[in-house]
Backbone as JSON, one array per atom type, in Angstrom:
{
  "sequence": "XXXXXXXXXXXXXXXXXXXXXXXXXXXXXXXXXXXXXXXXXXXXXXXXXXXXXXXXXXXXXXXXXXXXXXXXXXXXXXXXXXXXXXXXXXXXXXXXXXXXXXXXXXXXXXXXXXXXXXXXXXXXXXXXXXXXXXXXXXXXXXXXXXXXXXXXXXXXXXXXXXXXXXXXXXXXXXX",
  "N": [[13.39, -0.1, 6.94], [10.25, -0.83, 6.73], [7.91, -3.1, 7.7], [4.82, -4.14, 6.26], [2.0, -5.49, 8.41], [0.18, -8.42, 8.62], [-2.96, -8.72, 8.8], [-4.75, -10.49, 8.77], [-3.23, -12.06, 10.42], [-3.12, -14.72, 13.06], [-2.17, -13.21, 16.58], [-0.21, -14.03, 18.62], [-1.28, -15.48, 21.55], [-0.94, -15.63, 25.29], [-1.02, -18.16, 27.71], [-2.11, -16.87, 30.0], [-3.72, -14.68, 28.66], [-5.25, -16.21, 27.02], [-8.42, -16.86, 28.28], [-9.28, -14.68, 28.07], [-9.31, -13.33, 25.96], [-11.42, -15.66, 24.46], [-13.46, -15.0, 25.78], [-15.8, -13.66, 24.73], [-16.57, -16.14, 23.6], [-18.65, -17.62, 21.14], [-20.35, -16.02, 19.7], [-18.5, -13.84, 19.75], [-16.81, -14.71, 17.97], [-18.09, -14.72, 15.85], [-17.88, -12.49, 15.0], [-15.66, -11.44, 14.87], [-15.39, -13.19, 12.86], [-16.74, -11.95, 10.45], [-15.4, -9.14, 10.24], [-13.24, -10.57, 9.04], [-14.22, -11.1, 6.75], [-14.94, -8.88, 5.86], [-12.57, -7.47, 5.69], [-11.5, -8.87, 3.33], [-13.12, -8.43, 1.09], [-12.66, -5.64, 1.12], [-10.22, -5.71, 0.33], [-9.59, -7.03, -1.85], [-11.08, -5.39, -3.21], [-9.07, -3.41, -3.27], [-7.16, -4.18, -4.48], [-7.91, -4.19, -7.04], [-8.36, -1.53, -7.34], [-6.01, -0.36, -7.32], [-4.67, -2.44, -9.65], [-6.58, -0.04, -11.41], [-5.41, 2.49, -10.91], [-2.84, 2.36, -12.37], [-3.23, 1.13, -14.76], [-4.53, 3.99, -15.61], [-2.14, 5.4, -15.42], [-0.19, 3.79, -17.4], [-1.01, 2.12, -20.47], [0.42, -0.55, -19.87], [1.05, -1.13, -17.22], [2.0, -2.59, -14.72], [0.99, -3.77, -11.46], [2.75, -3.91, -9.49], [4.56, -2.35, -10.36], [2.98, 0.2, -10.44], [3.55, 0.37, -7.53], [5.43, 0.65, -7.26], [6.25, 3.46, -8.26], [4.49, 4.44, -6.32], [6.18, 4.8, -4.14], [8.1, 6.36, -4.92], [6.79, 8.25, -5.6], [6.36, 9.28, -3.05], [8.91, 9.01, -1.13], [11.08, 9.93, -2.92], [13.74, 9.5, -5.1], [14.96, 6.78, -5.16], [17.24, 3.33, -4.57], [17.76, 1.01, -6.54], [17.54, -2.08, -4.87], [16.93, -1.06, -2.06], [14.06, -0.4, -3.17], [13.1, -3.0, -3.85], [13.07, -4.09, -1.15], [11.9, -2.87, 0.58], [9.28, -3.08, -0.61], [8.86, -5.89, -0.54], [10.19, -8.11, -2.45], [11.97, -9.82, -5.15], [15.37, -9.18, -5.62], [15.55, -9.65, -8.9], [13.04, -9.3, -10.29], [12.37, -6.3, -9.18], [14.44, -5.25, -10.66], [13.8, -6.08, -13.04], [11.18, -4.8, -13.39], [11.96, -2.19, -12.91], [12.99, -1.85, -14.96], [11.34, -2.01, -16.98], [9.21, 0.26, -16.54], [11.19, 2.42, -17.25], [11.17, 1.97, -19.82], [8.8, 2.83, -20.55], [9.12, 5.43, -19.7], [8.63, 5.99, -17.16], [10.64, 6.55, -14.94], [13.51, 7.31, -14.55], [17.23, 6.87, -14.09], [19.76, 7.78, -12.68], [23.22, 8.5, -11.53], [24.55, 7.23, -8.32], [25.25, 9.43, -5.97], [26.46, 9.25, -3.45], [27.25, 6.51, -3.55], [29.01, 5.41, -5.73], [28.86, 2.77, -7.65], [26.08, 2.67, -7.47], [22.88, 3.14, -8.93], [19.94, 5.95, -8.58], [16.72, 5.5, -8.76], [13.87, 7.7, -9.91], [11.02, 9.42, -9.97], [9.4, 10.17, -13.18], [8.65, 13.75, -14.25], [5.87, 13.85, -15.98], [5.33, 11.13, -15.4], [4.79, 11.6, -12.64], [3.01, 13.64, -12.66], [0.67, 12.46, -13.82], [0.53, 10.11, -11.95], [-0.71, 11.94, -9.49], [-2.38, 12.65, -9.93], [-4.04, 10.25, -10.71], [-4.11, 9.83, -7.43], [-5.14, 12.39, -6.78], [-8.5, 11.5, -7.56], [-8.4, 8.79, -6.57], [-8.82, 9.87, -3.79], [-10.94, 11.43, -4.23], [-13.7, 9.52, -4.67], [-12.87, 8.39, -2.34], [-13.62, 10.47, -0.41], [-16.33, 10.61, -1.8], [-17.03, 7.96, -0.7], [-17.62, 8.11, 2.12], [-18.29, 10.91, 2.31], [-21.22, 10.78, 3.32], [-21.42, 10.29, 5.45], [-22.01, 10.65, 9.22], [-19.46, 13.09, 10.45], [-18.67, 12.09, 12.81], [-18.86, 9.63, 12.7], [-16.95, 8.7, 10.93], [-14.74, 9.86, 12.06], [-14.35, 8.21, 14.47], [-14.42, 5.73, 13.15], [-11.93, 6.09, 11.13], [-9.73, 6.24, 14.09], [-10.41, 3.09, 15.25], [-9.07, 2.28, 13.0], [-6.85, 3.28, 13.02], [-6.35, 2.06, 15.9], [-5.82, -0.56, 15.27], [-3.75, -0.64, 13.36], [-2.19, 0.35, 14.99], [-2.12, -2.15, 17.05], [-1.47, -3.83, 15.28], [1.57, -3.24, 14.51], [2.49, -3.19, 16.99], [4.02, -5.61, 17.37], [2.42, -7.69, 17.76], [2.02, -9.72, 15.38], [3.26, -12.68, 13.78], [6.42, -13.89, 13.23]],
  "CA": [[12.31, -0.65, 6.15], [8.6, -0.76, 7.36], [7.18, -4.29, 6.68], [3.04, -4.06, 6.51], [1.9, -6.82, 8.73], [-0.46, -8.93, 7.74], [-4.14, -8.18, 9.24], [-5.06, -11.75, 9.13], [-2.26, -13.33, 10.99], [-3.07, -14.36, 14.9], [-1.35, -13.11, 17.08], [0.26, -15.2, 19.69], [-2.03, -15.47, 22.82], [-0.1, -16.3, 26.37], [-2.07, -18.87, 28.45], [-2.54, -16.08, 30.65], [-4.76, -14.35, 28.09], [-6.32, -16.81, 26.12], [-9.73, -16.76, 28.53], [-9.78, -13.24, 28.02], [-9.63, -13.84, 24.36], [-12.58, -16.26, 24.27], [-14.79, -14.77, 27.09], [-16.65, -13.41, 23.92], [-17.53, -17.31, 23.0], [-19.15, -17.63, 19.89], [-19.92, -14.35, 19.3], [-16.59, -12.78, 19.48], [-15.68, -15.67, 17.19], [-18.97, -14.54, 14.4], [-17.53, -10.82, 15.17], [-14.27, -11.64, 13.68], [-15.34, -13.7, 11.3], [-17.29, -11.11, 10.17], [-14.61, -8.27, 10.07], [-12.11, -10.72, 8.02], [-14.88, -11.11, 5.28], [-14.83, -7.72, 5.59], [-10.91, -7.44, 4.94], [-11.21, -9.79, 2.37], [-13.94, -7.37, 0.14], [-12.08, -4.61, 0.86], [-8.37, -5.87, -0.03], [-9.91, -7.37, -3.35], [-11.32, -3.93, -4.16], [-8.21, -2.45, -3.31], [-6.02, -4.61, -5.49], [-8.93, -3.77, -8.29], [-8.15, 0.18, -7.59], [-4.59, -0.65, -8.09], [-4.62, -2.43, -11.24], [-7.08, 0.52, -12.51], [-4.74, 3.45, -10.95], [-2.04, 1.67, -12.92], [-3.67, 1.7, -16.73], [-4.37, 5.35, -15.51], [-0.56, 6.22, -15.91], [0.11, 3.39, -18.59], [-2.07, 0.96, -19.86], [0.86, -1.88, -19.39], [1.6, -0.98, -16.3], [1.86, -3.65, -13.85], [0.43, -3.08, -10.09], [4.15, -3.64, -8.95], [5.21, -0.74, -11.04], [2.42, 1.39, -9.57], [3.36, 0.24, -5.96], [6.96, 1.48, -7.12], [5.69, 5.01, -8.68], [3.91, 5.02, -5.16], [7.04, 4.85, -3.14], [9.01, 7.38, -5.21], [6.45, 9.99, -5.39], [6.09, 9.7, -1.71], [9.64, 9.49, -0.5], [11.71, 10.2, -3.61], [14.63, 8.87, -5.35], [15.39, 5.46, -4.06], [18.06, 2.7, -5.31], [16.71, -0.12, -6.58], [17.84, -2.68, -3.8], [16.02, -0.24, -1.27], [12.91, -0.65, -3.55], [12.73, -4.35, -3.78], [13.54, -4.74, -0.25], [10.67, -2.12, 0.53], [8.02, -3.83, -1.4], [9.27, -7.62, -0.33], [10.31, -8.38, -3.56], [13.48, -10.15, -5.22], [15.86, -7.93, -6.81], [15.1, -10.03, -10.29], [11.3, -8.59, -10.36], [12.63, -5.82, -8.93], [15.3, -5.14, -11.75], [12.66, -6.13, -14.77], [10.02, -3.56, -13.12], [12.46, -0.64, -13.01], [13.4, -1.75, -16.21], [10.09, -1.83, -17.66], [9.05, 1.82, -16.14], [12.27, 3.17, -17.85], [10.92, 2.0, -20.96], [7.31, 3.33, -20.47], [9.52, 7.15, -19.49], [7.72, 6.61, -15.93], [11.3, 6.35, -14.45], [14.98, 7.9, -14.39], [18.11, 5.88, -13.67], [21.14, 8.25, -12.67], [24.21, 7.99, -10.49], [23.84, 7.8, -6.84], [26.28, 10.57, -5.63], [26.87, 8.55, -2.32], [27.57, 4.75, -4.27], [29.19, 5.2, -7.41], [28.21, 1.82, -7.98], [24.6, 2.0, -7.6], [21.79, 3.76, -9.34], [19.36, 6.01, -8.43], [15.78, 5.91, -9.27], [12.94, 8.44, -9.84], [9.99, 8.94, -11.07], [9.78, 11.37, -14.01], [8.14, 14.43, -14.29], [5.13, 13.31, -16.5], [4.81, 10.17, -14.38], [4.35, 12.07, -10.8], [1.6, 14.01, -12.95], [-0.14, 11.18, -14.04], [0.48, 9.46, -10.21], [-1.28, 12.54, -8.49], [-3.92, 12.4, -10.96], [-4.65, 9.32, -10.05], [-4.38, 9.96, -6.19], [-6.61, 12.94, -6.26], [-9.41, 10.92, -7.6], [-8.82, 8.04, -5.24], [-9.34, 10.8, -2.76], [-12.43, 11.74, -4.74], [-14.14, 8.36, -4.3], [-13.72, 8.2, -0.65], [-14.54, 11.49, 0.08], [-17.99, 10.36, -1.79], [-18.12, 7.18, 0.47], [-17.51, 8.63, 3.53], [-19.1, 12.23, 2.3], [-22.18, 10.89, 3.63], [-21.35, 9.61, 6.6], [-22.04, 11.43, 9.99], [-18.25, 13.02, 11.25], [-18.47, 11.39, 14.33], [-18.66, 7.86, 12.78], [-15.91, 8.9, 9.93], [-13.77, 9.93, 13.2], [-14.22, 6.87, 14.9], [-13.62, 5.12, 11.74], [-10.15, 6.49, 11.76], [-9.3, 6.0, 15.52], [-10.65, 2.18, 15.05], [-7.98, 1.9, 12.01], [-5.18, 3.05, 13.93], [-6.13, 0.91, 16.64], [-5.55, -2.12, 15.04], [-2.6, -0.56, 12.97], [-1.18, -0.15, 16.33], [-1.84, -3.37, 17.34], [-0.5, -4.59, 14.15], [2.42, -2.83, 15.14], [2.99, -3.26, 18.08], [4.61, -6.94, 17.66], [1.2, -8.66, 17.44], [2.3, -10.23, 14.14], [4.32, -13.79, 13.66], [7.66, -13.52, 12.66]],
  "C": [[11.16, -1.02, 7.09], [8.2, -2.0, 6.51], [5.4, -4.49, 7.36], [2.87, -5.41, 7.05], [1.11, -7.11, 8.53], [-1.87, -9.21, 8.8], [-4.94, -9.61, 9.73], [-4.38, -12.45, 9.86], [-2.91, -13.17, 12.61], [-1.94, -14.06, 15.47], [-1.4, -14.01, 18.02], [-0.36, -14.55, 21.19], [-1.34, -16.12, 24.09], [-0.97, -16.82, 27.09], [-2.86, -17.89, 29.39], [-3.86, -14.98, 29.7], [-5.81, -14.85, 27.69], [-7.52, -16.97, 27.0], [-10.01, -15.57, 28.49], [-10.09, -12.76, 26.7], [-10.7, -14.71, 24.1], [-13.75, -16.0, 25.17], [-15.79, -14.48, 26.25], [-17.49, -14.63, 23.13], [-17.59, -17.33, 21.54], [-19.71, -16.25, 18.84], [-19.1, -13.26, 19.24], [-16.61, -13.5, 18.19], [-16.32, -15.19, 15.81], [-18.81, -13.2, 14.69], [-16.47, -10.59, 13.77], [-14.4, -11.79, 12.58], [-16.05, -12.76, 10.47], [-16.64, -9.67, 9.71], [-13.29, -9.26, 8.98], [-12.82, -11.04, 6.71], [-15.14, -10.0, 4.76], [-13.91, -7.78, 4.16], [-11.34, -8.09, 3.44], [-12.21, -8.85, 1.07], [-13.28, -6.35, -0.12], [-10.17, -4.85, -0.15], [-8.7, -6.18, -1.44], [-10.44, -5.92, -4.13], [-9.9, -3.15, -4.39], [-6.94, -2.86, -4.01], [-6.96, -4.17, -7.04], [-8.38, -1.84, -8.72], [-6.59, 0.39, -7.91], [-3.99, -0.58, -9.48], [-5.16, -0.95, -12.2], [-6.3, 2.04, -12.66], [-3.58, 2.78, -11.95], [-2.15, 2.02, -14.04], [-3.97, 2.96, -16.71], [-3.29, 5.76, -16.17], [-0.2, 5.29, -17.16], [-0.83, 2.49, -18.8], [-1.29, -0.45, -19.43], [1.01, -1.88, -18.31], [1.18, -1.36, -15.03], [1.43, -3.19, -12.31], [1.66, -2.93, -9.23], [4.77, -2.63, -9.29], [4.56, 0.27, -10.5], [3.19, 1.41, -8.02], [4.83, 1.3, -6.09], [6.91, 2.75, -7.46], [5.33, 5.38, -7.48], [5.3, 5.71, -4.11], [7.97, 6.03, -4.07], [8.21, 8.33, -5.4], [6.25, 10.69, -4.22], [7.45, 9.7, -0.96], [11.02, 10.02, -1.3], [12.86, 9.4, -3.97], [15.21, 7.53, -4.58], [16.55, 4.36, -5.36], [16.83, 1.35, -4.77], [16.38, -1.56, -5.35], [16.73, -2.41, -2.38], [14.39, -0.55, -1.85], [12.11, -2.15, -3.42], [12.92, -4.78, -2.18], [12.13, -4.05, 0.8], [9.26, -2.73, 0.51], [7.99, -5.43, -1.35], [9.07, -8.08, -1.83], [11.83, -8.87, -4.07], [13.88, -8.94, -6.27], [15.95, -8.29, -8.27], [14.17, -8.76, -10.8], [11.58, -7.94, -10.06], [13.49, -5.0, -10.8], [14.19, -4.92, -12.81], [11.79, -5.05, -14.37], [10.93, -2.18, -13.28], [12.72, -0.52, -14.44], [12.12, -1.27, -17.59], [9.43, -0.08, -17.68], [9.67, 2.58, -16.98], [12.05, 2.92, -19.09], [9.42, 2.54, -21.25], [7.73, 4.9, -20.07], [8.61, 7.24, -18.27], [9.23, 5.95, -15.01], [12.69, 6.64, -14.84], [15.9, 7.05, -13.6], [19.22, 7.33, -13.76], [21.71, 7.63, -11.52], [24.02, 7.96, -9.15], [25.05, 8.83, -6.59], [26.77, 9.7, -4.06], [27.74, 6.82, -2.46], [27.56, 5.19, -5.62], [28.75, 4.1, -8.09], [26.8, 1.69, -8.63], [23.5, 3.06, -8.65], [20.96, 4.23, -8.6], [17.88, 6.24, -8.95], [14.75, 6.62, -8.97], [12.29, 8.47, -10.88], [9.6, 10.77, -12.07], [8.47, 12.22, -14.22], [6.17, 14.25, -14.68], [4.71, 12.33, -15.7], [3.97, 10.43, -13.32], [3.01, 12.64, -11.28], [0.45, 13.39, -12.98], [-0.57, 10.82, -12.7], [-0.73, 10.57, -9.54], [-2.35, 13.06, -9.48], [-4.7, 11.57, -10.46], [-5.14, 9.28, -8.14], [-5.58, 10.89, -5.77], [-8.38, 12.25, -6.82], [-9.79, 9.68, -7.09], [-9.19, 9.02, -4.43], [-10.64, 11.44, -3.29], [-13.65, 10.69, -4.19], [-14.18, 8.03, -3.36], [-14.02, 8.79, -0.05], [-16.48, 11.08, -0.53], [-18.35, 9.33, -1.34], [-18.06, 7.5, 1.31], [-18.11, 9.96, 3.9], [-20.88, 11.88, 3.07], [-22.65, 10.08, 4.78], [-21.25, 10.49, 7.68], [-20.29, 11.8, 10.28], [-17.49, 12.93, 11.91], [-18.35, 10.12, 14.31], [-16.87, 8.14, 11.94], [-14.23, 9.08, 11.07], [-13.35, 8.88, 13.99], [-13.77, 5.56, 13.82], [-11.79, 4.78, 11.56], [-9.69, 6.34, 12.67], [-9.5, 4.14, 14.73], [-9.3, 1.22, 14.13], [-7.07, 2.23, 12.49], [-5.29, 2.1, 14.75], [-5.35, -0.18, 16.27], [-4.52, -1.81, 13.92], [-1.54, -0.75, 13.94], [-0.98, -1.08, 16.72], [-0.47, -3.97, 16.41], [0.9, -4.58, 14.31], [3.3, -3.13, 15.81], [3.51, -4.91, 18.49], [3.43, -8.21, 17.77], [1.11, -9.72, 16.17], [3.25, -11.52, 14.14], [5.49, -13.16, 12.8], [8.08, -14.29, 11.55]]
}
């Protein structure tokens, strides 16, 4: 399991760094602050594009249910346990969302062939349509903000965002 770390958290600075971390003063500090008011525009849009990919495929259909449509059209059949554990979620809310899906026909419950026990779920035919409906017109929308952006910033763009995925990554995150 891959847990997204959280963009805002500091990371832990060793005395040995921290003047190398403030050599920027006050202007490092109105840099930052400046890139997490960013974040903060962007993450609110991007819970907005959520909700609206969401009423795309149903209109009840909760942003937790999309997140879970996301993860089964991208790595397929998963048991529910795996899903909620995925998405940091209890297996309650977990449970009621698969349950909900399966009553909206944007989700399949068979056997697992490995755990007789357990269930596996996927997302049904109709659904994935819907889902990559919705995806190619997110991919519409940022090809037209970024369509008019030189391909040398759009490149750097991308490098920039790994960077600081890597960071993220790379243990920079509280535990």
């Amino acid at each position: 399991m891959t847990l997204l770390p959280d963009p805002f958290a500091a990371p832990a600075i060793s005395p040995e760094a921290a003047p190398a971390a403030s050599a920027g003063g006050g202007a490092m500090t109105a840099a930052i602050g400046e890139v997490e008011r960013q974040f903060g525009t962007l993450i609110v849009s991007a819970r907005a594009s959520i909700r609206n990919r969401a009423a795309a495929i149903h209109p009840e259909l909760q942003p937790t249910g999309y997140k879970v449509l996301t993860l089964l059209a991208q790595q397929g059949a998963r048991q529910q346990v795996e899903l909620a554990a995925e998405l940091q979620t209890d297996k309650a809310m977990m449970s009621r969302t698969v349950k909900q899906l399966g009553e909206f026909g944007l989700v399949e419950c068979t056997a697992d062939p490995h755990d007789g026990r357990a269930k596996l779920i996927s997302i049904t035919e109709d659904a994935r349509a819907k889902y990559e409906t919705t995806i190619a017109e997110s991919r519409r929308l940022l090809y037209d903000r970024l369509g008019t952006w030189d391909q040398a910033e759009v490149e750097r763009f991308a490098e920039l965002l790994a960077r600081l995925n890597e960071t993220s990554s790379a243990g920079n995150t509280p535990a």
